Coordinates of C-alpha atoms in Angstrom, one line a residue:
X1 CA 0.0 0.0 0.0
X2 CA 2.9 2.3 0.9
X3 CA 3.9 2.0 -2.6
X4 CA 0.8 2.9 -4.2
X5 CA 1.2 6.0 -2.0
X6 CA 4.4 7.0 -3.3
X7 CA 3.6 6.5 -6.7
X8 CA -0.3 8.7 -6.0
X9 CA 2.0 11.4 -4.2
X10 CA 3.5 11.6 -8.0
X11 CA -0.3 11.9 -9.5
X12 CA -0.6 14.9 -7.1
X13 CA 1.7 16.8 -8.9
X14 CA 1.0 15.8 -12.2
X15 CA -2.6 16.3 -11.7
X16 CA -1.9 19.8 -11.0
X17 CA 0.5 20.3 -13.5
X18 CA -1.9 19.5 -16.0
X19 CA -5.4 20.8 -15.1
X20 CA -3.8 23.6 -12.4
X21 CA -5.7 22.4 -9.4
X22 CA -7.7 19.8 -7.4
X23 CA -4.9 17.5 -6.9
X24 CA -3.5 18.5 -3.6
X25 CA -7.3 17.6 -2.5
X26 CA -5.9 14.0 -2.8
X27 CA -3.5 14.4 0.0
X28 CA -5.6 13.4 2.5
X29 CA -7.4 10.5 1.6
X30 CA -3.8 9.2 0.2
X31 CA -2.2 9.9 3.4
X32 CA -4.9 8.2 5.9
X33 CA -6.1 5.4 3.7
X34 CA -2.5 4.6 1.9
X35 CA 0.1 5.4 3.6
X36 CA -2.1 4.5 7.1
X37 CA -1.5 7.5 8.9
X38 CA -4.0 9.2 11.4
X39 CA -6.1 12.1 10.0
X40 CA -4.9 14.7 12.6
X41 CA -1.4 13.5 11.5
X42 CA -2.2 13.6 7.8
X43 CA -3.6 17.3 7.5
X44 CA -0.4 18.5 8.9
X45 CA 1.4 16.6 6.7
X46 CA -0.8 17.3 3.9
X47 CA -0.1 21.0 5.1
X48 CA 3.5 20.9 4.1
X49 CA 2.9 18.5 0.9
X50 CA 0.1 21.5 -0.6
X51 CA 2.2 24.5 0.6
X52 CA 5.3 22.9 -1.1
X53 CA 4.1 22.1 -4.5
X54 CA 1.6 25.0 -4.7
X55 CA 4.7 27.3 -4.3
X56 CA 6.7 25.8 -6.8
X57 CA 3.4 25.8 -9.1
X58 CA 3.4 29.5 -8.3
X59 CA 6.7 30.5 -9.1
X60 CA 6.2 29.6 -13.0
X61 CA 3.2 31.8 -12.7
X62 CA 5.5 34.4 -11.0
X63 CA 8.3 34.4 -13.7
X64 CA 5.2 35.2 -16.4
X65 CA 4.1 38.0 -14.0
X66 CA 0.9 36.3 -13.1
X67 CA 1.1 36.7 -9.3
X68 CA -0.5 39.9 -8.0
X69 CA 1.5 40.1 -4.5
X70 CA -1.3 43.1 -3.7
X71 CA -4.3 41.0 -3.8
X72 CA -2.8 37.8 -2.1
X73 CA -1.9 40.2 0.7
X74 CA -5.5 41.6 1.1
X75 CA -6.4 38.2 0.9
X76 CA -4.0 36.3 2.7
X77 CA -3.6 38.3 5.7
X78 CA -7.3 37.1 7.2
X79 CA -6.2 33.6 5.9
X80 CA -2.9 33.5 7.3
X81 CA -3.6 34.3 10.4
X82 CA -6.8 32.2 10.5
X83 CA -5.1 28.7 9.5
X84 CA -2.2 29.7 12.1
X85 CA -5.1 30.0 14.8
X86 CA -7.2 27.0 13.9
X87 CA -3.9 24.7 13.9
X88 CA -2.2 26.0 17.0
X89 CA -5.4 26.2 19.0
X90 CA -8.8 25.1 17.4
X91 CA -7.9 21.5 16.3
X92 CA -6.3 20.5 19.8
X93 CA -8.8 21.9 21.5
X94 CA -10.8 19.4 19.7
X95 CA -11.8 16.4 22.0
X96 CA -10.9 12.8 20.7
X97 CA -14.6 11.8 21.5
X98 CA -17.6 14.2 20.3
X99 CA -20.5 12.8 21.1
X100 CA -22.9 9.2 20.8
X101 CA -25.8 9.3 18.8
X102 CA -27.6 6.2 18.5
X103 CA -24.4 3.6 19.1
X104 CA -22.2 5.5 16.7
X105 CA -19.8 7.3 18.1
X106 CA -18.2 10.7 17.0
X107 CA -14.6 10.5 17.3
X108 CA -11.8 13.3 16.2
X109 CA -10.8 11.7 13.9
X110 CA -14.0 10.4 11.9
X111 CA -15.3 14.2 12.1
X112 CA -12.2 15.4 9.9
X113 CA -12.8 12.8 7.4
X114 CA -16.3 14.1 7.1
X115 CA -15.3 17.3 6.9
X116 CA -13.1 16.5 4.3
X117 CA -14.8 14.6 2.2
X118 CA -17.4 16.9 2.3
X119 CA -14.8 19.7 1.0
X120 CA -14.1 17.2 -1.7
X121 CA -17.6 16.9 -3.0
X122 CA -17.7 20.7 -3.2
X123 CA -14.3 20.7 -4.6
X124 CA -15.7 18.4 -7.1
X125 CA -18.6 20.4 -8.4
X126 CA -16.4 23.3 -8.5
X127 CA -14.0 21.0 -11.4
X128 CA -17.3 19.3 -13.1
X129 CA -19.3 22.3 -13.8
X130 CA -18.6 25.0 -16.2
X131 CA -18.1 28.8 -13.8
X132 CA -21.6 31.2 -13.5
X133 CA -19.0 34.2 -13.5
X134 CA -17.2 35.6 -17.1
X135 CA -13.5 35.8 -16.7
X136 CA -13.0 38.1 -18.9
X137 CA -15.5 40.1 -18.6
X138 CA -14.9 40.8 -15.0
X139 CA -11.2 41.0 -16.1
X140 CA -12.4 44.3 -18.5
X141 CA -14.9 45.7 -16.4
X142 CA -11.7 46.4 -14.1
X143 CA -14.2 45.9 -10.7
X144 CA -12.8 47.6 -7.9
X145 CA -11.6 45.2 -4.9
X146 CA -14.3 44.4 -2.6
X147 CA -12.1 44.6 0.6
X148 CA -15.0 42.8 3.0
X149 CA -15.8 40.1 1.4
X150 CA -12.2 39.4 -0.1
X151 CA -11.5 39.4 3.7
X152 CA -14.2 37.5 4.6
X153 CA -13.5 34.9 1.8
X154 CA -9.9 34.7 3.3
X155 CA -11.2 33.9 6.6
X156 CA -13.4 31.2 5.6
X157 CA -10.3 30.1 3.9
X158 CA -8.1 29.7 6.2
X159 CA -10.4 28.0 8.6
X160 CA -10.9 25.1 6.2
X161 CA -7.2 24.7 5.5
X162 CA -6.5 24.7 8.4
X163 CA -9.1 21.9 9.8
X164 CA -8.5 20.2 6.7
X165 CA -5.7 20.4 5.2
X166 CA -6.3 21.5 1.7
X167 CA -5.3 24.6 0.2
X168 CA -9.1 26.0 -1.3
X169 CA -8.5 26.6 -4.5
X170 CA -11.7 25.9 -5.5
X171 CA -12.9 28.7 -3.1
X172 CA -10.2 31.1 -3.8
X173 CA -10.4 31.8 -7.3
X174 CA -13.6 32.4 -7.8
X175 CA -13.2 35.0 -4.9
X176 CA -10.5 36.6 -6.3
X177 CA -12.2 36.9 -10.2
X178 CA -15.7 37.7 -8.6
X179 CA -14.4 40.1 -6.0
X180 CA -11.3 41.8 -7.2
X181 CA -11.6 42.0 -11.5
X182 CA -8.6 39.2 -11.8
X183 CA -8.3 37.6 -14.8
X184 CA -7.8 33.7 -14.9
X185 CA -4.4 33.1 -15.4
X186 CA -3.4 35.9 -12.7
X187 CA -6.1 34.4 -10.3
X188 CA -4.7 30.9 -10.5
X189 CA -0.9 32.0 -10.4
X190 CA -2.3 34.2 -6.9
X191 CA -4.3 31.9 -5.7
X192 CA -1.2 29.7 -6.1
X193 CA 0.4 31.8 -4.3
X194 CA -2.0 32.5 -1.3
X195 CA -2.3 28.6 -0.8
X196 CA 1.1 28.0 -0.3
X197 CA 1.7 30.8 1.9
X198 CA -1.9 29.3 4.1
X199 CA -0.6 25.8 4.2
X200 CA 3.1 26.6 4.8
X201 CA 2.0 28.9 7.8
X202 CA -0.7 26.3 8.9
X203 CA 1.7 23.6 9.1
X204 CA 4.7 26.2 11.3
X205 CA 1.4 25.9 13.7
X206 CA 2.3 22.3 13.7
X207 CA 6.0 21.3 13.9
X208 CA 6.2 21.7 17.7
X209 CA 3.1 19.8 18.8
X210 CA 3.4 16.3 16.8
X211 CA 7.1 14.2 15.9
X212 CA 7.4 15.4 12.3
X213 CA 9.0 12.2 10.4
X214 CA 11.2 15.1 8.2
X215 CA 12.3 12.0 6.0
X216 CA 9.1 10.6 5.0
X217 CA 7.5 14.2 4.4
X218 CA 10.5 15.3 2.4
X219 CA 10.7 12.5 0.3
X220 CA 6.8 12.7 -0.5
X221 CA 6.7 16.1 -0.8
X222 CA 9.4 15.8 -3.6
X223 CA 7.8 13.4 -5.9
X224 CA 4.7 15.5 -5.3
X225 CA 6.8 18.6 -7.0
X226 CA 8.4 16.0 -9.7
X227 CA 5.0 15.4 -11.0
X228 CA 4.1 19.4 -11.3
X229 CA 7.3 19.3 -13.9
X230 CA 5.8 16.1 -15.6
X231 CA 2.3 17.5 -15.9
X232 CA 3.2 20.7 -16.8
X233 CA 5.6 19.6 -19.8
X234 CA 2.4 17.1 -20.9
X235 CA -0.5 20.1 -20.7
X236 CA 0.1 21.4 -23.6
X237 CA -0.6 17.7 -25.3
X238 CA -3.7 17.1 -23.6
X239 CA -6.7 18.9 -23.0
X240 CA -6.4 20.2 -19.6
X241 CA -10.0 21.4 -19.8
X242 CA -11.9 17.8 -20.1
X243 CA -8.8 16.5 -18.0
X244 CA -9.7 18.8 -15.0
X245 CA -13.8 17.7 -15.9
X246 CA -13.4 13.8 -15.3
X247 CA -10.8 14.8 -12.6
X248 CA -13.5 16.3 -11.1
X249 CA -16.2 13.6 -11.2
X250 CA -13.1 11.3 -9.9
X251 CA -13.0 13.4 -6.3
X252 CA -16.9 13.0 -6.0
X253 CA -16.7 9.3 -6.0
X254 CA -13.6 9.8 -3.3
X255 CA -15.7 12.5 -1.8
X256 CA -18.9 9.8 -1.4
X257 CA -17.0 6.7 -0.7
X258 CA -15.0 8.7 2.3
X259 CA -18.8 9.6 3.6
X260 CA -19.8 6.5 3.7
X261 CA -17.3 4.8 4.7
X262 CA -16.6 6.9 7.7
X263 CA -20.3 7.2 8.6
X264 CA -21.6 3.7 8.3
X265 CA -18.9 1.4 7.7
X266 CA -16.4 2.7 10.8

């Protein structure tokens, strides 16, 4: 199994070398169900794995000029400081048993994979179906930046990455187009960006509260950033488009088998 995990920490990277996102929402599942770690364990892990490649997916972005360092500021400075929060405080604070409802019990543990997997469906529907906003139209228009709810947006952000684990993509682009006139390309290189700056921060929140096994995460994180270079030198050979759409339906069945596995076959 710990094989297959290597070689799916590879599929992270090329997944979002070729379609740009959704593949560090694989993290995760890979993490708990592959590699057999515990879900606290594996969103701090998966912390340092999304930060990593998303920042060396941003800096191809930022030698194009395709990072706006102004908006991921506005942005990022809620997030940041949320994700720090909710990994330093919120998520120990969490007891290891909830509640009992019915002979099921709640545990830590099986509440993170829910709220995971339920990011995932979400994440999914974001990838399957084609955006209500216009890109470029909004891009034109030149909108003025909505400074409360880009704020507000970040917030919400950094609360899921940092329960979580994933960086939000799926959330922070279309917050950045809708709410401060980006175009595409310069969304996705800042929200790049923004997610590696989250999950890097999230997981400093980490490193002295659990045994960090620097080898193992190192080694992952490296063949995670391998398959960015991979995927990126195959895009331009393959539609990334109907890539990112069957992607997409892919993380809904992870999405609903996580759901029901953790809810009526734990």
């Amino acid at each position: 199994m710990e094989i297959f995990g290597y070689i799916a920490a590879l599929f992270i990277g090329l997944s979002l070398g070729l379609t740009g996102s959704g593949g560090s929402i694989l993290t995760v599942p890979i993490l708990v169900y592959l590699m057999r770690l515990s879900p606290v364990m594996s969103t701090s892990y998966s912390l340092f794995i999304v930060g990593t490649t998303s920042l060396v997916g941003s800096f191809k972005f930022y030698r194009k000029d395709l990072v706006s360092f102004k908006t991921a500021l506005i942005f990022g400075a809620p997030s940041l400081t949320t994700v720090f929060l909710t990994r330093t405080f919120l998520v120990p604070a969490i007891p290891a048993h909830i509640l009992t409802i019915g002979g099921f019990e709640i545990t830590k543990d099986i509440l993170l994979m829910v709220l995971f997997a339920i990011l995932m469906v979400m994440a999914s529907f974001s990838m399957i179906r084609k955006p209500k906003y216009k890109p470029e139209l909004e891009a034109r228009e030149a909108l003025p930046i909505r400074y409360f709810a880009v704020m507000a947006q970040g917030t919400l952000v950094g609360l899921v990455s940092g329960l979580v684990g994933a960086g939000g993509g799926f959330l922070i682009i279309p917050a950045l187009v809708l709410f401060t006139g980006l175009d595409m390309k310069l969304a996705v290189g800042t929200s790049l960006f923004i997610i590696a700056a989250n999950s890097l921060i999230g997981f400093m929140g980490d490193v002295f509260q659990y045994s960090i096994d620097w080898i193992f995460l190192v080694t992952f994180s490296a063949l995670s950033v391998a398959g960015i270079y991979i995927g990126t030198a195959l895009s331009s050979k393959i539609d990334g488009h109907k890539l990112k759409t069957g992607f997409g339906w892919f993380i809904l069945a992870m999405g609903l088998y996580i759901l029901t596995r953790e809810i009526f076959l734990s």
